[in-house]
Amino acid sequence: MTVTVVTGSASGIGAAVCKQLAKAGHRVIGIDRQNADIVADLSTAAGRKAAVEAALAACDGVLDGLVCCAGLGPTAPSSSVIVGVNYFGMTELVEGLEDALARGSKPAVVLIGSVASVHPGMDKLPMVSAMLAGDEAGALAQADAMAMPQAAYAGSKYAVTVFARRKAVPLGARGIRINVVAPGAVETPLLDASRADPRYGEAIRNFVAPIGRNSAPDEIANVVSFLQSEQASFVHGTVVFVDGGMDGMSRSDRF
Ligand code: NAI
């Protein structure tokens, strides 16, 4: 039986992914802050290490899939915790579980990015350079110094996308596929919190996808399920926007 680890399994997109993968016959090991097979705090190095160790024990060191959904939006308590969960909470899980994935059958990884990752200027932020250099203390300090949670969010999503694309060569050599799914607005508690926030609510209400509505979590999970399946056996190192046309609208001439 295919064994897949899913982070952020307790809510929103992660919960929808768990449901679909279980229905498709995967054994799913969920990781979250609560209501999960493995309860762990992915915002800290210690929490991530504990999550990796528990996942390795649960799968006996052989893993076929990893889907990293756990993430925080711009309404999180601090910019640094956004970077901790959204970047290091994904990349350290990939690195910690890479050997187990290499032992798996047709292994595949999906990281949940965001259409926010294409926001101009993210590649110039020192916070992003620190993330990509693996300098967690530096990245967290830069994030809090900027004090712009929306930049911490977009920057963390840009960085995690770059991480995945850079991993295409080393993971491909080990037979592990990796891809990013970049959702637009999805009806989850994360979006509810942003919409209710006076800083972001109006922009979120005004930024409507060309398709004229927001997504349901299952519409994102559908694409994750495809990427984790053998039907996607040649899809590797790429970014799939599942955004109702937002990226096409905002960057029609760049792809
Ligand atoms: P959600 O809030 O419903 O689910 C996020 C899950 O991550 C929660 O279960 C939460 O407990 C978990 N989590 C947060 N911090 C954690 C920590 N320190 N340790 C362990 N688990 C933690 O949100 P949603 O929307 O399902 O988000 C899933 C992913 O999708 C996130 O990475 C988010 O950035 C991304 N995304 C969401 C969009 C949206 O409009 N909802 C748009 C684009 C991307």
PDB file of C-alpha atoms and ligand atoms in Angstrom:
ATOM      1  CA  MET A   1       0.000   0.000   0.000  1.00  0.00           C
ATOM      2  CA  THR A   2       1.230   3.486  -0.870  1.00  0.00           C
ATOM      3  CA  VAL A   3       2.215   5.420   2.260  1.00  0.00           C
ATOM      4  CA  THR A   4       1.959   9.208   2.140  1.00  0.00           C
ATOM      5  CA  VAL A   5       2.746  11.832   4.776  1.00  0.00           C
ATOM      6  CA  VAL A   6       0.545  14.949   4.659  1.00  0.00           C
ATOM      7  CA  THR A   7       1.303  18.042   6.756  1.00  0.00           C
ATOM      8  CA  GLY A   8      -1.476  20.446   7.688  1.00  0.00           C
ATOM      9  CA  SER A   9      -3.793  17.446   7.697  1.00  0.00           C
ATOM     10  CA  ALA A  10      -6.279  18.837  10.217  1.00  0.00           C
ATOM     11  CA  SER A  11      -7.827  21.590   8.105  1.00  0.00           C
ATOM     12  CA  GLY A  12      -8.543  23.083   4.700  1.00  0.00           C
ATOM     13  CA  ILE A  13      -6.496  21.859   1.743  1.00  0.00           C
ATOM     14  CA  GLY A  14      -4.522  19.314   3.802  1.00  0.00           C
ATOM     15  CA  ALA A  15      -7.703  17.700   5.141  1.00  0.00           C
ATOM     16  CA  ALA A  16      -9.121  17.470   1.607  1.00  0.00           C
ATOM     17  CA  VAL A  17      -5.864  15.912   0.363  1.00  0.00           C
ATOM     18  CA  CYS A  18      -5.947  13.303   3.170  1.00  0.00           C
ATOM     19  CA  LYS A  19      -9.531  12.366   2.333  1.00  0.00           C
ATOM     20  CA  GLN A  20      -8.821  11.981  -1.387  1.00  0.00           C
ATOM     21  CA  LEU A  21      -5.572  10.034  -0.949  1.00  0.00           C
ATOM     22  CA  ALA A  22      -7.205   7.685   1.565  1.00  0.00           C
ATOM     23  CA  LYS A  23     -10.059   7.108  -0.889  1.00  0.00           C
ATOM     24  CA  ALA A  24      -7.476   6.345  -3.597  1.00  0.00           C
ATOM     25  CA  GLY A  25      -6.009   3.628  -1.361  1.00  0.00           C
ATOM     26  CA  HIS A  26      -3.059   5.422   0.255  1.00  0.00           C
ATOM     27  CA  ARG A  27      -2.216   4.945   3.889  1.00  0.00           C
ATOM     28  CA  VAL A  28      -2.051   8.564   5.076  1.00  0.00           C
ATOM     29  CA  ILE A  29       0.047   9.767   8.010  1.00  0.00           C
ATOM     30  CA  GLY A  30      -1.163  13.238   8.990  1.00  0.00           C
ATOM     31  CA  ILE A  31       0.963  15.842  10.760  1.00  0.00           C
ATOM     32  CA  ASP A  32      -0.524  18.961  12.371  1.00  0.00           C
ATOM     33  CA  ARG A  33      -0.547  21.038  15.517  1.00  0.00           C
ATOM     34  CA  GLN A  34      -3.650  19.157  16.675  1.00  0.00           C
ATOM     35  CA  ASN A  35      -6.069  16.408  15.578  1.00  0.00           C
ATOM     36  CA  ALA A  36      -3.426  14.464  13.660  1.00  0.00           C
ATOM     37  CA  ASP A  37      -1.627  11.114  13.679  1.00  0.00           C
ATOM     38  CA  ILE A  38       1.517  13.040  14.556  1.00  0.00           C
ATOM     39  CA  VAL A  39       1.073  16.207  16.601  1.00  0.00           C
ATOM     40  CA  ALA A  40       4.022  18.535  16.042  1.00  0.00           C
ATOM     41  CA  ASP A  41       4.809  22.238  15.809  1.00  0.00           C
ATOM     42  CA  LEU A  42       6.469  22.824  12.438  1.00  0.00           C
ATOM     43  CA  SER A  43       7.406  26.402  13.324  1.00  0.00           C
ATOM     44  CA  THR A  44      10.433  25.263  15.340  1.00  0.00           C
ATOM     45  CA  ALA A  45      13.500  23.190  14.444  1.00  0.00           C
ATOM     46  CA  ALA A  46      12.785  20.897  17.404  1.00  0.00           C
ATOM     47  CA  GLY A  47       9.169  20.393  16.324  1.00  0.00           C
ATOM     48  CA  ARG A  48      10.205  19.601  12.755  1.00  0.00           C
ATOM     49  CA  LYS A  49      12.848  17.120  13.943  1.00  0.00           C
ATOM     50  CA  ALA A  50      10.255  15.393  16.145  1.00  0.00           C
ATOM     51  CA  ALA A  51       7.802  15.284  13.227  1.00  0.00           C
ATOM     52  CA  VAL A  52      10.398  13.707  10.910  1.00  0.00           C
ATOM     53  CA  GLU A  53      11.391  11.118  13.534  1.00  0.00           C
ATOM     54  CA  ALA A  54       7.756  10.201  14.222  1.00  0.00           C
ATOM     55  CA  ALA A  55       6.994   9.964  10.496  1.00  0.00           C
ATOM     56  CA  LEU A  56      10.017   7.716   9.893  1.00  0.00           C
ATOM     57  CA  ALA A  57       8.890   5.450  12.734  1.00  0.00           C
ATOM     58  CA  ALA A  58       5.310   5.360  11.417  1.00  0.00           C
ATOM     59  CA  CYS A  59       6.381   4.381   7.891  1.00  0.00           C
ATOM     60  CA  ASP A  60       9.255   2.070   8.933  1.00  0.00           C
ATOM     61  CA  GLY A  61      11.673   4.215   6.930  1.00  0.00           C
ATOM     62  CA  VAL A  62       9.962   3.634   3.569  1.00  0.00           C
ATOM     63  CA  LEU A  63       7.750   6.382   2.176  1.00  0.00           C
ATOM     64  CA  ASP A  64       6.000   6.735  -1.188  1.00  0.00           C
ATOM     65  CA  GLY A  65       4.592  10.242  -0.938  1.00  0.00           C
ATOM     66  CA  LEU A  66       4.881  13.567   0.884  1.00  0.00           C
ATOM     67  CA  VAL A  67       2.429  16.455   0.589  1.00  0.00           C
ATOM     68  CA  CYS A  68       3.324  19.602   2.546  1.00  0.00           C
ATOM     69  CA  CYS A  69       0.248  21.746   3.136  1.00  0.00           C
ATOM     70  CA  ALA A  70       0.824  23.170   6.638  1.00  0.00           C
ATOM     71  CA  GLY A  71       1.071  26.915   6.363  1.00  0.00           C
ATOM     72  CA  LEU A  72       0.149  30.225   7.941  1.00  0.00           C
ATOM     73  CA  GLY A  73      -1.378  33.261   6.247  1.00  0.00           C
ATOM     74  CA  PRO A  74      -0.475  36.920   6.803  1.00  0.00           C
ATOM     75  CA  THR A  75      -2.724  37.137   9.888  1.00  0.00           C
ATOM     76  CA  ALA A  76      -0.332  34.861  11.845  1.00  0.00           C
ATOM     77  CA  PRO A  77       1.051  36.268  15.123  1.00  0.00           C
ATOM     78  CA  SER A  78       4.413  37.259  13.596  1.00  0.00           C
ATOM     79  CA  SER A  79       6.267  37.398  10.288  1.00  0.00           C
ATOM     80  CA  SER A  80       8.939  35.058  11.618  1.00  0.00           C
ATOM     81  CA  VAL A  81       6.442  32.294  12.429  1.00  0.00           C
ATOM     82  CA  ILE A  82       5.118  32.556   8.862  1.00  0.00           C
ATOM     83  CA  VAL A  83       8.630  31.956   7.519  1.00  0.00           C
ATOM     84  CA  GLY A  84       9.245  29.177  10.057  1.00  0.00           C
ATOM     85  CA  VAL A  85       6.188  27.160   9.039  1.00  0.00           C
ATOM     86  CA  ASN A  86       5.814  28.045   5.346  1.00  0.00           C
ATOM     87  CA  TYR A  87       9.468  27.651   4.350  1.00  0.00           C
ATOM     88  CA  PHE A  88      11.386  25.609   6.924  1.00  0.00           C
ATOM     89  CA  GLY A  89       8.280  23.569   7.842  1.00  0.00           C
ATOM     90  CA  MET A  90       8.236  22.300   4.267  1.00  0.00           C
ATOM     91  CA  THR A  91      11.895  22.155   3.250  1.00  0.00           C
ATOM     92  CA  GLU A  92      13.100  20.383   6.397  1.00  0.00           C
ATOM     93  CA  LEU A  93      10.369  17.771   5.990  1.00  0.00           C
ATOM     94  CA  VAL A  94      11.515  17.126   2.397  1.00  0.00           C
ATOM     95  CA  GLU A  95      15.141  16.835   3.491  1.00  0.00           C
ATOM     96  CA  GLY A  96      14.370  14.755   6.569  1.00  0.00           C
ATOM     97  CA  LEU A  97      12.206  12.293   4.625  1.00  0.00           C
ATOM     98  CA  GLU A  98      14.248  12.209   1.394  1.00  0.00           C
ATOM     99  CA  ASP A  99      16.054   8.929   2.146  1.00  0.00           C
ATOM    100  CA  ALA A 100      12.776   7.224   3.101  1.00  0.00           C
ATOM    101  CA  LEU A 101      11.219   8.502  -0.141  1.00  0.00           C
ATOM    102  CA  ALA A 102      14.172   7.157  -2.138  1.00  0.00           C
ATOM    103  CA  ARG A 103      13.319   3.702  -0.710  1.00  0.00           C
ATOM    104  CA  GLY A 104       9.649   4.068  -1.706  1.00  0.00           C
ATOM    105  CA  SER A 105       7.749   3.001  -4.792  1.00  0.00           C
ATOM    106  CA  LYS A 106       7.497   5.715  -7.512  1.00  0.00           C
ATOM    107  CA  PRO A 107       7.819   8.407  -4.822  1.00  0.00           C
ATOM    108  CA  ALA A 108       6.391  11.887  -5.316  1.00  0.00           C
ATOM    109  CA  VAL A 109       6.333  15.142  -3.353  1.00  0.00           C
ATOM    110  CA  VAL A 110       4.000  18.131  -3.626  1.00  0.00           C
ATOM    111  CA  LEU A 111       4.575  21.416  -1.797  1.00  0.00           C
ATOM    112  CA  ILE A 112       1.675  23.869  -1.567  1.00  0.00           C
ATOM    113  CA  GLY A 113       2.938  27.253  -2.761  1.00  0.00           C
ATOM    114  CA  SER A 114       0.655  30.148  -3.715  1.00  0.00           C
ATOM    115  CA  VAL A 115      -0.187  32.474  -6.560  1.00  0.00           C
ATOM    116  CA  ALA A 116       1.260  35.103  -4.148  1.00  0.00           C
ATOM    117  CA  SER A 117       4.725  33.678  -4.907  1.00  0.00           C
ATOM    118  CA  VAL A 118       4.838  35.540  -8.248  1.00  0.00           C
ATOM    119  CA  HIS A 119       4.512  38.942  -6.530  1.00  0.00           C
ATOM    120  CA  PRO A 120       7.288  41.120  -8.081  1.00  0.00           C
ATOM    121  CA  GLY A 121      10.489  41.715  -6.134  1.00  0.00           C
ATOM    122  CA  MET A 122      10.418  38.634  -3.914  1.00  0.00           C
ATOM    123  CA  ASP A 123      13.728  37.428  -5.372  1.00  0.00           C
ATOM    124  CA  LYS A 124      15.432  40.638  -4.146  1.00  0.00           C
ATOM    125  CA  LEU A 125      14.508  40.319  -0.472  1.00  0.00           C
ATOM    126  CA  PRO A 126      17.398  39.507   1.929  1.00  0.00           C
ATOM    127  CA  MET A 127      14.845  37.475   3.916  1.00  0.00           C
ATOM    128  CA  VAL A 128      14.379  35.240   0.877  1.00  0.00           C
ATOM    129  CA  SER A 129      18.144  34.888   0.291  1.00  0.00           C
ATOM    130  CA  ALA A 130      18.514  33.832   3.925  1.00  0.00           C
ATOM    131  CA  MET A 131      15.751  31.227   3.530  1.00  0.00           C
ATOM    132  CA  LEU A 132      17.355  29.782   0.407  1.00  0.00           C
ATOM    133  CA  ALA A 133      20.742  29.692   2.166  1.00  0.00           C
ATOM    134  CA  GLY A 134      19.160  27.661   4.985  1.00  0.00           C
ATOM    135  CA  ASP A 135      19.904  30.456   7.471  1.00  0.00           C
ATOM    136  CA  GLU A 136      16.814  30.156   9.651  1.00  0.00           C
ATOM    137  CA  ALA A 137      17.898  32.605  12.355  1.00  0.00           C
ATOM    138  CA  GLY A 138      18.778  35.208   9.699  1.00  0.00           C
ATOM    139  CA  ALA A 139      15.542  34.689   7.749  1.00  0.00           C
ATOM    140  CA  LEU A 140      13.382  34.963  10.873  1.00  0.00           C
ATOM    141  CA  ALA A 141      15.200  38.103  12.011  1.00  0.00           C
ATOM    142  CA  GLN A 142      14.870  39.693   8.546  1.00  0.00           C
ATOM    143  CA  ALA A 143      11.173  38.819   8.448  1.00  0.00           C
ATOM    144  CA  ASP A 144      10.434  40.445  11.796  1.00  0.00           C
ATOM    145  CA  ALA A 145      12.575  43.480  10.912  1.00  0.00           C
ATOM    146  CA  MET A 146      10.533  44.027   7.723  1.00  0.00           C
ATOM    147  CA  ALA A 147       7.318  43.784   9.755  1.00  0.00           C
ATOM    148  CA  MET A 148       5.287  43.185   6.579  1.00  0.00           C
ATOM    149  CA  PRO A 149       3.445  39.900   7.091  1.00  0.00           C
ATOM    150  CA  GLN A 150       2.161  39.861   3.517  1.00  0.00           C
ATOM    151  CA  ALA A 151       5.791  40.042   2.272  1.00  0.00           C
ATOM    152  CA  ALA A 152       6.775  37.241   4.673  1.00  0.00           C
ATOM    153  CA  TYR A 153       3.925  35.195   3.212  1.00  0.00           C
ATOM    154  CA  ALA A 154       4.683  35.893  -0.460  1.00  0.00           C
ATOM    155  CA  GLY A 155       8.454  35.626   0.145  1.00  0.00           C
ATOM    156  CA  SER A 156       8.105  32.270   1.910  1.00  0.00           C
ATOM    157  CA  LYS A 157       5.973  30.948  -0.958  1.00  0.00           C
ATOM    158  CA  TYR A 158       8.440  32.240  -3.564  1.00  0.00           C
ATOM    159  CA  ALA A 159      11.359  30.650  -1.678  1.00  0.00           C
ATOM    160  CA  VAL A 160       9.655  27.286  -1.234  1.00  0.00           C
ATOM    161  CA  THR A 161       8.910  27.239  -4.977  1.00  0.00           C
ATOM    162  CA  VAL A 162      12.560  27.951  -5.801  1.00  0.00           C
ATOM    163  CA  PHE A 163      13.600  25.242  -3.326  1.00  0.00           C
ATOM    164  CA  ALA A 164      11.401  22.694  -5.091  1.00  0.00           C
ATOM    165  CA  ARG A 165      12.661  23.644  -8.561  1.00  0.00           C
ATOM    166  CA  ARG A 166      16.290  23.455  -7.399  1.00  0.00           C
ATOM    167  CA  LYS A 167      15.551  20.009  -5.989  1.00  0.00           C
ATOM    168  CA  ALA A 168      14.378  18.731  -9.390  1.00  0.00           C
ATOM    169  CA  VAL A 169      17.894  17.566 -10.327  1.00  0.00           C
ATOM    170  CA  PRO A 170      19.033  15.880  -7.084  1.00  0.00           C
ATOM    171  CA  LEU A 171      15.635  14.325  -6.354  1.00  0.00           C
ATOM    172  CA  GLY A 172      15.112  13.306  -9.980  1.00  0.00           C
ATOM    173  CA  ALA A 173      18.429  11.428  -9.826  1.00  0.00           C
ATOM    174  CA  ARG A 174      17.004   9.430  -6.899  1.00  0.00           C
ATOM    175  CA  GLY A 175      13.724   8.696  -8.691  1.00  0.00           C
ATOM    176  CA  ILE A 176      11.701  11.144  -6.584  1.00  0.00           C
ATOM    177  CA  ARG A 177       9.385  13.592  -8.361  1.00  0.00           C
ATOM    178  CA  ILE A 178       8.713  16.999  -6.770  1.00  0.00           C
ATOM    179  CA  ASN A 179       6.182  19.629  -7.833  1.00  0.00           C
ATOM    180  CA  VAL A 180       4.508  22.743  -6.461  1.00  0.00           C
ATOM    181  CA  VAL A 181       0.793  23.463  -6.520  1.00  0.00           C
ATOM    182  CA  ALA A 182       0.123  27.217  -6.410  1.00  0.00           C
ATOM    183  CA  PRO A 183      -3.488  27.863  -5.366  1.00  0.00           C
ATOM    184  CA  GLY A 184      -5.379  31.116  -5.738  1.00  0.00           C
ATOM    185  CA  ALA A 185      -8.066  31.943  -3.154  1.00  0.00           C
ATOM    186  CA  VAL A 186      -9.391  28.781  -1.490  1.00  0.00           C
ATOM    187  CA  GLU A 187     -12.314  28.747   0.958  1.00  0.00           C
ATOM    188  CA  THR A 188     -10.552  27.634   4.144  1.00  0.00           C
ATOM    189  CA  PRO A 189     -10.099  29.048   7.663  1.00  0.00           C
ATOM    190  CA  LEU A 190      -6.855  30.707   6.447  1.00  0.00           C
ATOM    191  CA  LEU A 191      -8.756  32.733   3.820  1.00  0.00           C
ATOM    192  CA  ASP A 192     -11.566  33.512   6.313  1.00  0.00           C
ATOM    193  CA  ALA A 193      -9.007  34.987   8.716  1.00  0.00           C
ATOM    194  CA  SER A 194      -7.420  37.158   6.010  1.00  0.00           C
ATOM    195  CA  ARG A 195     -10.819  38.335   4.768  1.00  0.00           C
ATOM    196  CA  ALA A 196     -11.837  39.317   8.308  1.00  0.00           C
ATOM    197  CA  ASP A 197      -8.612  41.297   8.854  1.00  0.00           C
ATOM    198  CA  PRO A 198      -8.921  45.073   8.293  1.00  0.00           C
ATOM    199  CA  ARG A 199      -5.446  45.135   6.692  1.00  0.00           C
ATOM    200  CA  TYR A 200      -6.190  42.580   3.959  1.00  0.00           C
ATOM    201  CA  GLY A 201      -9.970  42.090   3.798  1.00  0.00           C
ATOM    202  CA  GLU A 202     -10.738  44.623   1.079  1.00  0.00           C
ATOM    203  CA  ALA A 203      -7.889  43.518  -1.222  1.00  0.00           C
ATOM    204  CA  ILE A 204      -8.987  39.898  -0.895  1.00  0.00           C
ATOM    205  CA  ARG A 205     -12.608  40.732  -1.681  1.00  0.00           C
ATOM    206  CA  ASN A 206     -11.514  42.792  -4.739  1.00  0.00           C
ATOM    207  CA  PHE A 207      -9.040  40.249  -6.165  1.00  0.00           C
ATOM    208  CA  VAL A 208     -11.482  37.970  -7.916  1.00  0.00           C
ATOM    209  CA  ALA A 209     -10.210  35.218 -10.217  1.00  0.00           C
ATOM    210  CA  PRO A 210     -11.241  35.434 -13.905  1.00  0.00           C
ATOM    211  CA  ILE A 211     -13.338  32.342 -13.343  1.00  0.00           C
ATOM    212  CA  GLY A 212     -15.485  34.483 -11.016  1.00  0.00           C
ATOM    213  CA  ARG A 213     -15.253  32.631  -7.712  1.00  0.00           C
ATOM    214  CA  ASN A 214     -12.917  31.144  -5.132  1.00  0.00           C
ATOM    215  CA  SER A 215     -11.899  27.497  -5.033  1.00  0.00           C
ATOM    216  CA  ALA A 216     -13.130  24.718  -2.761  1.00  0.00           C
ATOM    217  CA  PRO A 217     -10.339  22.758  -0.999  1.00  0.00           C
ATOM    218  CA  ASP A 218     -11.244  19.663  -3.043  1.00  0.00           C
ATOM    219  CA  GLU A 219     -10.440  21.488  -6.301  1.00  0.00           C
ATOM    220  CA  ILE A 220      -6.855  21.927  -5.069  1.00  0.00           C
ATOM    221  CA  ALA A 221      -6.736  18.371  -3.686  1.00  0.00           C
ATOM    222  CA  ASN A 222      -7.845  17.027  -7.095  1.00  0.00           C
ATOM    223  CA  VAL A 223      -4.638  18.368  -8.640  1.00  0.00           C
ATOM    224  CA  VAL A 224      -2.472  17.195  -5.738  1.00  0.00           C
ATOM    225  CA  SER A 225      -3.980  13.700  -6.098  1.00  0.00           C
ATOM    226  CA  PHE A 226      -3.159  13.714  -9.814  1.00  0.00           C
ATOM    227  CA  LEU A 227       0.441  14.851  -9.210  1.00  0.00           C
ATOM    228  CA  GLN A 228       0.893  12.099  -6.591  1.00  0.00           C
ATOM    229  CA  SER A 229      -0.460   9.480  -8.993  1.00  0.00           C
ATOM    230  CA  GLU A 230       1.296   7.521 -11.721  1.00  0.00           C
ATOM    231  CA  GLN A 231      -0.684   9.487 -14.297  1.00  0.00           C
ATOM    232  CA  ALA A 232       1.735  12.329 -13.552  1.00  0.00           C
ATOM    233  CA  SER A 233       4.845  10.148 -13.948  1.00  0.00           C
ATOM    234  CA  PHE A 234       6.673  12.684 -16.194  1.00  0.00           C
ATOM    235  CA  VAL A 235       5.585  15.838 -14.319  1.00  0.00           C
ATOM    236  CA  HIS A 236       8.590  16.959 -12.264  1.00  0.00           C
ATOM    237  CA  GLY A 237      10.087  20.216 -11.011  1.00  0.00           C
ATOM    238  CA  THR A 238       7.162  22.296 -12.144  1.00  0.00           C
ATOM    239  CA  VAL A 239       4.594  24.697 -10.697  1.00  0.00           C
ATOM    240  CA  VAL A 240       0.918  24.070 -11.356  1.00  0.00           C
ATOM    241  CA  PHE A 241      -1.276  27.133 -10.777  1.00  0.00           C
ATOM    242  CA  VAL A 242      -4.745  26.163  -9.570  1.00  0.00           C
ATOM    243  CA  ASP A 243      -6.079  29.680  -9.304  1.00  0.00           C
ATOM    244  CA  GLY A 244      -9.089  30.214 -11.551  1.00  0.00           C
ATOM    245  CA  GLY A 245      -6.882  32.194 -13.945  1.00  0.00           C
ATOM    246  CA  MET A 246      -5.326  34.691 -11.490  1.00  0.00           C
ATOM    247  CA  ASP A 247      -1.767  34.081 -12.712  1.00  0.00           C
ATOM    248  CA  GLY A 248      -2.853  34.218 -16.354  1.00  0.00           C
ATOM    249  CA  MET A 249      -4.560  37.534 -15.642  1.00  0.00           C
ATOM    250  CA  SER A 250      -1.683  39.154 -13.751  1.00  0.00           C
ATOM    251  CA  ARG A 251       1.291  37.837 -15.821  1.00  0.00           C
ATOM    252  CA  SER A 252      -0.137  36.848 -19.179  1.00  0.00           C
ATOM    253  CA  ASP A 253       3.163  37.372 -21.029  1.00  0.00           C
ATOM    254  CA  ARG A 254       5.431  35.598 -18.508  1.00  0.00           C
ATOM    255  CA  PHE A 255       5.460  31.832 -18.004  1.00  0.00           C
TER     256      PHE A 255
HETATM  257  P1  NAI B   1      -5.846  26.060   6.965  1.00  0.00           P
HETATM  258  O1  NAI B   1      -5.620  27.092   8.007  1.00  0.00           O
HETATM  259  O2  NAI B   1      -7.216  25.536   6.760  1.00  0.00           O
HETATM  260  O3  NAI B   1      -4.860  24.818   7.182  1.00  0.00           O
HETATM  261  C1  NAI B   1      -3.517  24.978   7.512  1.00  0.00           C
HETATM  262  C2  NAI B   1      -3.108  23.859   8.450  1.00  0.00           C
HETATM  263  O4  NAI B   1      -1.721  24.060   8.769  1.00  0.00           O
HETATM  264  C3  NAI B   1      -3.887  23.877   9.773  1.00  0.00           C
HETATM  265  O5  NAI B   1      -4.435  22.610  10.044  1.00  0.00           O
HETATM  266  C4  NAI B   1      -2.855  24.288  10.789  1.00  0.00           C
HETATM  267  O6  NAI B   1      -3.066  23.757  12.083  1.00  0.00           O
HETATM  268  C5  NAI B   1      -1.565  23.768  10.138  1.00  0.00           C
HETATM  269  N1  NAI B   1      -0.421  24.455  10.732  1.00  0.00           N
HETATM  270  C6  NAI B   1      -0.235  25.800  10.830  1.00  0.00           C
HETATM  271  N2  NAI B   1       0.854  26.049  11.552  1.00  0.00           N
HETATM  272  C7  NAI B   1       1.371  24.863  11.932  1.00  0.00           C
HETATM  273  C8  NAI B   1       2.484  24.491  12.722  1.00  0.00           C
HETATM  274  N3  NAI B   1       3.262  25.385  13.335  1.00  0.00           N
HETATM  275  N4  NAI B   1       2.740  23.180  12.886  1.00  0.00           N
HETATM  276  C9  NAI B   1       1.925  22.234  12.315  1.00  0.00           C
HETATM  277  N5  NAI B   1       0.847  22.534  11.575  1.00  0.00           N
HETATM  278  C10 NAI B   1       0.567  23.841  11.390  1.00  0.00           C
HETATM  279  O7  NAI B   1      -5.309  26.720   5.633  1.00  0.00           O
HETATM  280  P2  NAI B   1      -5.292  26.231   4.113  1.00  0.00           P
HETATM  281  O8  NAI B   1      -5.871  27.322   3.336  1.00  0.00           O
HETATM  282  O9  NAI B   1      -5.809  24.867   3.969  1.00  0.00           O
HETATM  283  O10 NAI B   1      -3.724  26.250   3.834  1.00  0.00           O
HETATM  284  C11 NAI B   1      -2.994  25.129   3.344  1.00  0.00           C
HETATM  285  C12 NAI B   1      -1.841  25.643   2.512  1.00  0.00           C
HETATM  286  O11 NAI B   1      -2.378  26.291   1.345  1.00  0.00           O
HETATM  287  C13 NAI B   1      -0.977  26.681   3.213  1.00  0.00           C
HETATM  288  O12 NAI B   1       0.374  26.404   2.931  1.00  0.00           O
HETATM  289  C14 NAI B   1      -1.407  27.987   2.576  1.00  0.00           C
HETATM  290  O13 NAI B   1      -0.396  28.951   2.585  1.00  0.00           O
HETATM  291  C15 NAI B   1      -1.724  27.522   1.159  1.00  0.00           C
HETATM  292  N6  NAI B   1      -2.582  28.423   0.406  1.00  0.00           N
HETATM  293  C16 NAI B   1      -3.857  28.700   0.827  1.00  0.00           C
HETATM  294  C17 NAI B   1      -4.641  29.578   0.096  1.00  0.00           C
HETATM  295  C18 NAI B   1      -6.045  29.936   0.507  1.00  0.00           C
HETATM  296  O14 NAI B   1      -6.636  30.850  -0.106  1.00  0.00           O
HETATM  297  N7  NAI B   1      -6.635  29.250   1.481  1.00  0.00           N
HETATM  298  C19 NAI B   1      -4.129  30.208  -1.134  1.00  0.00           C
HETATM  299  C20 NAI B   1      -2.806  29.819  -1.509  1.00  0.00           C
HETATM  300  C21 NAI B   1      -2.060  28.960  -0.745  1.00  0.00           C
END
